[in-house]
Coordinates of C-alpha atoms in Angstrom, one line a residue:
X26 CA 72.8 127.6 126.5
X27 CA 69.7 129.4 126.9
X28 CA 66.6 129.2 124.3
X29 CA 63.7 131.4 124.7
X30 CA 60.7 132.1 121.9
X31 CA 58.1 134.9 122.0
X32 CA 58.7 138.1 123.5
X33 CA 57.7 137.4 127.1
X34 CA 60.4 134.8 127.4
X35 CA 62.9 136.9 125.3
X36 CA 62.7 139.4 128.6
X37 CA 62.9 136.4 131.3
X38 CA 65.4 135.1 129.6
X39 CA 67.4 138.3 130.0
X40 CA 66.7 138.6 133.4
X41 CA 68.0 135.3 134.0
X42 CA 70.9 135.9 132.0
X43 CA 71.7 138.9 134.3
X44 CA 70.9 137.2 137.7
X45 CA 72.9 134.4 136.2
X46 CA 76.1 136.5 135.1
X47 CA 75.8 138.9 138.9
X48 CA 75.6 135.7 141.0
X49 CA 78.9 134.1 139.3
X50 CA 81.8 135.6 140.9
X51 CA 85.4 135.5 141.4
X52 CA 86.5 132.1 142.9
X53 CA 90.3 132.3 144.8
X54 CA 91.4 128.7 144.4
X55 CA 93.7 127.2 147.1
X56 CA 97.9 128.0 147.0
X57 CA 99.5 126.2 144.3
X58 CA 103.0 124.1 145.2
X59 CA 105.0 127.3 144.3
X60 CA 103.0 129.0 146.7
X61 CA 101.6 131.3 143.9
X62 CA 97.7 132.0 144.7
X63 CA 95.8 131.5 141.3
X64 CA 92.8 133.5 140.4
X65 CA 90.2 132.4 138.0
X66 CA 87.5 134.6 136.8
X67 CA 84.2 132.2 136.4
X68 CA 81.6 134.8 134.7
X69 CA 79.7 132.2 132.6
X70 CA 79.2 132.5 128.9
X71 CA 76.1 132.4 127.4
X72 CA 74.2 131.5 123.6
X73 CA 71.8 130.0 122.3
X74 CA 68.3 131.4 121.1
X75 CA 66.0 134.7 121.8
X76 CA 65.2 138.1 120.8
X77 CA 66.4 141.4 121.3
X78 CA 66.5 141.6 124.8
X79 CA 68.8 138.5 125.3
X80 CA 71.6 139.7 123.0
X81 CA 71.6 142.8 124.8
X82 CA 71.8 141.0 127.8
X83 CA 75.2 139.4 126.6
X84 CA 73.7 136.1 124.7
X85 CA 74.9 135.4 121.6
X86 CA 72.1 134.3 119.1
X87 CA 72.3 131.5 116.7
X88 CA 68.3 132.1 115.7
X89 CA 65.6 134.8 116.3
X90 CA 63.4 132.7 117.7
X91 CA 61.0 135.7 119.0
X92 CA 60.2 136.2 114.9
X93 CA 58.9 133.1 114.7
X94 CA 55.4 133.1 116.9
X95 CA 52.5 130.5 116.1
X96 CA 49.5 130.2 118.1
X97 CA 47.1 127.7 118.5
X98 CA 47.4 123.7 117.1
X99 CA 46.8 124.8 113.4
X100 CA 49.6 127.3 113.1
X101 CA 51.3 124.5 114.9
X102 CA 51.0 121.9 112.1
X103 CA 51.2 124.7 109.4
X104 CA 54.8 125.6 110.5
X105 CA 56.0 122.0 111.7
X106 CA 58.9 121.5 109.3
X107 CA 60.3 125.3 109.8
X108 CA 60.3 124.6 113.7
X109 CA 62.0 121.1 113.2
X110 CA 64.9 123.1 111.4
X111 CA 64.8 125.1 113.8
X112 CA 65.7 122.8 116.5
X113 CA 67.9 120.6 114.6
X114 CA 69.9 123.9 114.2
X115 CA 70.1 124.4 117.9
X116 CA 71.0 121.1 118.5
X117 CA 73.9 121.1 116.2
X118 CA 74.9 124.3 117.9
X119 CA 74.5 122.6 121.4
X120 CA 76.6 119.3 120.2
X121 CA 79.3 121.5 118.7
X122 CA 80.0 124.2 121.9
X123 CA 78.4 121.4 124.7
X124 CA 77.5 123.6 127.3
X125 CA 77.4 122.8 130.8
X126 CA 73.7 123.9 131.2
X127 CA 71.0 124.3 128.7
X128 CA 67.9 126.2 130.1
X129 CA 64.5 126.6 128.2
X130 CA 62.8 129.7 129.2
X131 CA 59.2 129.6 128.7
X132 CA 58.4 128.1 125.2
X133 CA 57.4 124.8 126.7
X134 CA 56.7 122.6 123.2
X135 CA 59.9 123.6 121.2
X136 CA 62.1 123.4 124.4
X137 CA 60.8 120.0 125.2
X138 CA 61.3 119.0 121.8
X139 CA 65.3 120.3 122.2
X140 CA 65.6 118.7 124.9
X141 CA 64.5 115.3 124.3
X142 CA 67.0 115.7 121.5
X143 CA 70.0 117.0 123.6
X144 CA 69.3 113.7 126.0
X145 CA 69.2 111.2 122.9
X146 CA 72.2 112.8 121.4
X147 CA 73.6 112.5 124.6
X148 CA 72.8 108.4 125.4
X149 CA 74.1 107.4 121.9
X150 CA 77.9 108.9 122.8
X151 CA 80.1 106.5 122.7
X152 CA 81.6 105.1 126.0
X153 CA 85.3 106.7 125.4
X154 CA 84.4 109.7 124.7
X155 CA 80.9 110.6 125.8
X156 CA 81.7 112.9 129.0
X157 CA 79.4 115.2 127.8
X158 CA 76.2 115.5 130.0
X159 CA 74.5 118.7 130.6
X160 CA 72.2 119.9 132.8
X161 CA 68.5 120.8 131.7
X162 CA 66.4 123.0 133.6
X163 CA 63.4 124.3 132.3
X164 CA 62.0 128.1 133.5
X165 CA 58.3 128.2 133.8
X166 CA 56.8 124.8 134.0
X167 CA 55.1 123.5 131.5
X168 CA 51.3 123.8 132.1
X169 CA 51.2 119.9 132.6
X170 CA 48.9 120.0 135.3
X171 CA 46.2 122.2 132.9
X172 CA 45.8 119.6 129.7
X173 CA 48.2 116.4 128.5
X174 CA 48.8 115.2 131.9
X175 CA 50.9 112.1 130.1
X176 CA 54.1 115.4 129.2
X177 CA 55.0 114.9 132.8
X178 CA 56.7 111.3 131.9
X179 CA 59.2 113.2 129.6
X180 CA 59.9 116.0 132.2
X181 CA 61.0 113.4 134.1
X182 CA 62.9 111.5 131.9
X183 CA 64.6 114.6 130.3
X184 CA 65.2 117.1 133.3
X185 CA 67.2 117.6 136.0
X186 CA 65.4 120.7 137.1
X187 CA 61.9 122.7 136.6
X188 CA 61.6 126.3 137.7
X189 CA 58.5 126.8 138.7
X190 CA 56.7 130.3 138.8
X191 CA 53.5 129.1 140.8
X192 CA 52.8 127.9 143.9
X193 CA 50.6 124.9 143.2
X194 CA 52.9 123.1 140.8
X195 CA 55.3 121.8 143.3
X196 CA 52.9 120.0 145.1
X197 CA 51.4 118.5 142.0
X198 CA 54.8 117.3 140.5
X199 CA 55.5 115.4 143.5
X200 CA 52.0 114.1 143.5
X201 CA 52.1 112.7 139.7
X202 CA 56.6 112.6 138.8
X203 CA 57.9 112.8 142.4
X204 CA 61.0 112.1 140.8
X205 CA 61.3 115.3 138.5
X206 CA 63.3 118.0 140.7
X207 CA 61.1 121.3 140.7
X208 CA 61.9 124.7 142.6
X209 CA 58.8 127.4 143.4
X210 CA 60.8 130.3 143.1
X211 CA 57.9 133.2 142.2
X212 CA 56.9 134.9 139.7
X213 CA 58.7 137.3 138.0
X214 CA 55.0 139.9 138.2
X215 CA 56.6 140.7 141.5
X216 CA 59.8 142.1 140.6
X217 CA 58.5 144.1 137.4
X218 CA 55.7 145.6 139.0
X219 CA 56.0 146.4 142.6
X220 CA 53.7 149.4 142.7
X221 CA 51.0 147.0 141.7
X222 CA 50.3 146.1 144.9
X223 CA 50.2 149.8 146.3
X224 CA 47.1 149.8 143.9
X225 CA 45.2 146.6 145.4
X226 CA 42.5 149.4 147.4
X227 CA 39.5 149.8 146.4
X228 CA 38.9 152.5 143.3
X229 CA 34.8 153.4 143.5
X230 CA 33.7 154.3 140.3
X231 CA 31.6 157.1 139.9
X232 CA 28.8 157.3 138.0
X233 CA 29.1 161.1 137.3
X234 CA 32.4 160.4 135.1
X235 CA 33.4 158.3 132.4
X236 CA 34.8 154.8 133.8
X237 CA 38.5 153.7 132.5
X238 CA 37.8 150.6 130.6
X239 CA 40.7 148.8 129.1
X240 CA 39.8 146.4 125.7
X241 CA 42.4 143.7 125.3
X242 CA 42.7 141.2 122.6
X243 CA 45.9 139.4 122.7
X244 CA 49.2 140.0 121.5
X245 CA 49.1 137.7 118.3
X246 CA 47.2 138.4 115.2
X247 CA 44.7 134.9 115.2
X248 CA 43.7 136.3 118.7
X249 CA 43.4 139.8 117.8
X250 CA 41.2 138.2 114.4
X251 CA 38.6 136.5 116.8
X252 CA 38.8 138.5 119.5
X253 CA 38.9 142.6 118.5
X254 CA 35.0 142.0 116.8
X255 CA 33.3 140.6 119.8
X256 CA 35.3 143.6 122.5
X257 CA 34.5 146.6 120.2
X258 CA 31.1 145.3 119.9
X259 CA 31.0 145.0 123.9
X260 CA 32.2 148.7 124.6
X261 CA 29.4 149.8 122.2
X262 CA 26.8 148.1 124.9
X263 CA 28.6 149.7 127.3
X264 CA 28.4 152.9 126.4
X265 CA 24.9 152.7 125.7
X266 CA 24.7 152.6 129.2
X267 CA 26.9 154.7 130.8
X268 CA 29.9 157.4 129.9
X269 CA 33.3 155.3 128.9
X270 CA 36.6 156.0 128.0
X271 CA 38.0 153.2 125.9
X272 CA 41.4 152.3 125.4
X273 CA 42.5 149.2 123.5
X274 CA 46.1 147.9 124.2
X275 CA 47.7 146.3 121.1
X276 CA 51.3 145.2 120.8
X277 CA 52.8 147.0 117.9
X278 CA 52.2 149.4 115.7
X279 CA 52.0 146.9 112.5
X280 CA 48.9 144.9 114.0
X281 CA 47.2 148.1 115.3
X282 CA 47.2 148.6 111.2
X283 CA 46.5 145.5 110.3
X284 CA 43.0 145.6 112.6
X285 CA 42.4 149.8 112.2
X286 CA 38.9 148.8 110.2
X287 CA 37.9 146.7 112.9
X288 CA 38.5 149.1 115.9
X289 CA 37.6 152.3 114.8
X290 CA 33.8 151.7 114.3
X291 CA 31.1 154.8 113.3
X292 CA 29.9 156.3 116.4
X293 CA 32.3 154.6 119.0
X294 CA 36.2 156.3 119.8
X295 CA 38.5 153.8 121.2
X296 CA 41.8 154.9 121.8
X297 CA 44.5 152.7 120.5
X298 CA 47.6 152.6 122.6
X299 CA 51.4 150.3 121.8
X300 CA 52.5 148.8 124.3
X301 CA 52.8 150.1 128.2
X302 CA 50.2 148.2 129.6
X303 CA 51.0 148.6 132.9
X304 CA 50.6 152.6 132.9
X305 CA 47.2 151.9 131.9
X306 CA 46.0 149.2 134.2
X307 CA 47.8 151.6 137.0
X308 CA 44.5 154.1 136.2
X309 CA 42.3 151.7 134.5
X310 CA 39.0 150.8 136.4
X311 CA 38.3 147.9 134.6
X312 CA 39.6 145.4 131.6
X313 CA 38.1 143.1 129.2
X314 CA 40.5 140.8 128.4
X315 CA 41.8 137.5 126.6
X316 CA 42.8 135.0 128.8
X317 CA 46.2 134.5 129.2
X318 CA 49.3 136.3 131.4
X319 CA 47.3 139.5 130.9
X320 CA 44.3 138.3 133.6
X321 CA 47.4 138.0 136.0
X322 CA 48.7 141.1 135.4
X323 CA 45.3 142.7 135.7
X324 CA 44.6 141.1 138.9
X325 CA 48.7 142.1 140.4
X326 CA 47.1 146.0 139.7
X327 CA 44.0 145.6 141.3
X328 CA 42.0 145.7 137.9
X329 CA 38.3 143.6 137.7
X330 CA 38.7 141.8 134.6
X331 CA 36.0 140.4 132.9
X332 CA 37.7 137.7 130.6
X333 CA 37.1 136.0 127.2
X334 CA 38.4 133.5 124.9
X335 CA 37.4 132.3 121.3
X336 CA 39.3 130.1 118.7
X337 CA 38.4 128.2 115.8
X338 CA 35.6 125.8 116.5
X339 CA 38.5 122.8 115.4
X340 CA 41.0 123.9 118.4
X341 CA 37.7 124.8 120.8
X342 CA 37.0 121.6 120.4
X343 CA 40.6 119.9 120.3
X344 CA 40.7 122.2 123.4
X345 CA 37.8 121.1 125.6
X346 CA 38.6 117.7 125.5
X347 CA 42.0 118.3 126.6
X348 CA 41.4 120.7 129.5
X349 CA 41.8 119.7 132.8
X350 CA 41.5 122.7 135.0
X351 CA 37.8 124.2 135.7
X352 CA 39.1 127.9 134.4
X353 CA 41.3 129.5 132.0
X354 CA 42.0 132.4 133.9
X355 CA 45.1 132.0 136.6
X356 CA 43.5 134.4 138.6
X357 CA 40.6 132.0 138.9
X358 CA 43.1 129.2 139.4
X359 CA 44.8 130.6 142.1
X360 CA 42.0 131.6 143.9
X361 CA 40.3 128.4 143.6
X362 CA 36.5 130.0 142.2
X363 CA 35.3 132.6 139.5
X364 CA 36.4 135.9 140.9
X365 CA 36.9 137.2 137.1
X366 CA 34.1 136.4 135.1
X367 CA 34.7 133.6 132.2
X368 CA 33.1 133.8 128.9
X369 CA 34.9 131.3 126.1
X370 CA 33.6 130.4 122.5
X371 CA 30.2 130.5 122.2
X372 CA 29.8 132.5 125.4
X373 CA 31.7 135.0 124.7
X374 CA 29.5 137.4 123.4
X375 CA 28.8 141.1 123.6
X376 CA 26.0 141.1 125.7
X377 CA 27.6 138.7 128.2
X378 CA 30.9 140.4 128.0
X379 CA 28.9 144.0 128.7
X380 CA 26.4 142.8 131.3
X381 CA 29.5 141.6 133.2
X382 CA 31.5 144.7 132.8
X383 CA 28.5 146.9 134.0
X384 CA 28.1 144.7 137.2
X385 CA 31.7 145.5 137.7
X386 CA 31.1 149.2 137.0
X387 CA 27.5 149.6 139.3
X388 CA 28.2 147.2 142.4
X389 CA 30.8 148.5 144.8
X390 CA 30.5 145.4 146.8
X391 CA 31.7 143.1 144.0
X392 CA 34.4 145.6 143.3
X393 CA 35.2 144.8 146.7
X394 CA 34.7 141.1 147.4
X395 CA 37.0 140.6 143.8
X396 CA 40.0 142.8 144.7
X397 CA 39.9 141.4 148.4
X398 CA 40.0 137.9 146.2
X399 CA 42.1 138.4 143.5
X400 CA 44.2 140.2 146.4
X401 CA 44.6 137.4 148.3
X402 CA 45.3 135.2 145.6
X403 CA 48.4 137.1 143.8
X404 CA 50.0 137.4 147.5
X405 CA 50.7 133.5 146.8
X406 CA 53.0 134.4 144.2
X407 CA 55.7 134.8 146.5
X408 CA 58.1 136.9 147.1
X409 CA 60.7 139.5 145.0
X410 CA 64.2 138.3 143.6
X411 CA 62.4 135.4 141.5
X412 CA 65.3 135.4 139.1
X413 CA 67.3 135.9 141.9
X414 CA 66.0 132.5 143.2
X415 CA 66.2 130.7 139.7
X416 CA 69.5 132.0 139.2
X417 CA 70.6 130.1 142.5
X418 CA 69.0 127.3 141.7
X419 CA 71.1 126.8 138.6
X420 CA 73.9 127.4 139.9
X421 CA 73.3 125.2 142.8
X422 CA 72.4 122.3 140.5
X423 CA 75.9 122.7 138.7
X424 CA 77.6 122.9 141.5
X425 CA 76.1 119.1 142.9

């Protein structure tokens, strides 16, 4: 049973699904008495929850999970009782078909919730006929380690495996839940995106032509609400300065309408562009960006990213107390100081977003000194055939 919300995990999933399904083979089990070899084809089967990508990959779907996105703790609360069905749904489906393995993909807070409800279900079985006890495994740790340290007590409790997709976490379980079985087995950046790291030279930028300057807000519409005002603002000061080309990279088509009136501002042309993000940080020579997978992704292609981050003053401050890493950038994380520039809330404003990008666009050096960083610190994120790895992993832990 595999569960996976948003569209990120919806694609990991797959993968999974498809490392999963390649690395289950044929098994020859030994000569019966009437010396008759017998064959058994062990391909797993596979349901639970996604998007498109996972049915295509051979799941079958109880619920569209991928539809069904909040952000921040305020859509949280506003769509409790929708998610709670949710979840009692899945967990009727899991009871009912009892798979031997259910893996979460991503979607830390529902998954954890399904899970601590698979494992109650599970201890209330009565003694003559409770052999039911699946594996859980959980792909991409939860960030644990970043705010709500007191989450690693129900890892433990509730899983037999994390698959972790960074190279610090395994330390830091053992440190604080030695007991909760974790696996680094990359990140998944590495397989996608392999030309990436062809592009990790040094670009100069010239100030005879117009630098490449990718805007980019988020994927989800409370992001793109807070953060689309302060960027376009930012490329205005920018171009006040020196020759641009602007593209903005928004998910779909429906919130590139939804947010026209904000983008396309008198006297400033910024492209709008769905999708392919990659293609653009391939010639891009610099990003402003909303922290999140995006900074990563920027950093894999060599990109200098200056990055921002605004919410409602309720969750900034929900958020700040919470926090317990000194950036929000995993680029920053992983190289252990400020190579990409962090502006969040109140600093996150046009001028400091601008000034920042034209350091960026004016100082070779920097250029330099935050590829040869941000260089360094993506080579930590191992090696290709992540799914490859998780997918053994699994099937390893059945197996024991």
């Amino acid at each position: 049973m595999v569960v996976a919300g948003e569209a990120s995990g919806d694609q990991l999933a797959a993968e999974l699904v498809r490392s999963l399904r390649s690395r289950s083979g044929t098994v020859v089990l030994p000569p019966t008495r009437d010396a008759q070899p017998l064959r058994t084809e062990l391909e797993p089967r596979f349901f639970g929850a996604g998007g498109r990508r996972m049915r295509d990959a051979g799941v079958e779907l109880a619920i569209d999970l991928t539809q069904s996105t909040v952000f921040g703790i305020t859509g949280v609360v506003r769509h409790y009782f929708k998610f709670l069905r949710y979840r009692n749904q899945l967990l009727k489906v899991a009871v009912q078909r009892q798979p031997d393995v259910l893996i979460g993909v991503d979607y830390s807070g529902f998954n954890r919730s399904l899970a601590a409800a698979v494992c109650r279900h599970v201890r209330r079985q009565s003694a003559a006929f409770g052999n039911w006890h699946p594996k859980i495994v959980q792909f991409v740790s939860p960030q644990v380690w970043a705010s709500r340290e007191s989450r690693v007590y129900q890892l433990q409790r509730d899983y037999d495996l994390i698959l972790s997709i960074f190279p610090f976490e395994k330390p830091w379980y053992a440190e604080h839940a030695p007991r909760v079985k974790v696996e680094f087995v990359g990140h998944f950046l590495v397989d996608r995106f392999p030309e990436g790291r062809r592009l990790q030279e040094t670009r100069p930028v010239s100030a005879a032509t117009p630098a490449r300057i990718l805007l980019l807000p988020g994927s989800r519409k409370s992001e793109l609400k807070h953060h689309i005002p302060t960027i376009v603002e930012a490329a205005r000061k920018i171009l006040a300065q020196r020759k641009a080309i602007f593209t903005l990279v928004i998910p779909s088509e429906e919130l590139r309408g939804a947010f026209s009136e904000m983008i396309n501002q008198p006297g400033l042309h910024i492209d709008t562009q769905i999708g392919r993000l990659h293609e653009a940080l391939a010639t891009a020579d610099l990003a402003i960006a909303s922290s999140g997978t995006v900074t990563l992704e920027c950093a894999w292609f060599g990109v200098p990213t200056v990055v921002m981050y605004k919410v409602s003053p309720f969750e900034y401050e929900v958020g700040r107390r919470i926090a317990k890493v000194p950036y929000i950038a995993m680029p920053n994380l992983l190289a252990g100081e400020e190579v990409f520039p962090e502006f969040i809330q109140h600093e996150a404003t046009p001028d400091h977003l601008a000034g920042s990008a034209l350091r960026f666009l004016t100082d070779d050096a920097l250029r330099t000194e935050t590829r040869d960083k941000t260089n360094h610190a993506v080579a930590t994120l191992g090696e290709p055939n992540a799914c490859r790895r998780a997918a053994q992993a699994v099937l390893s832990l059945l197996d024991s």
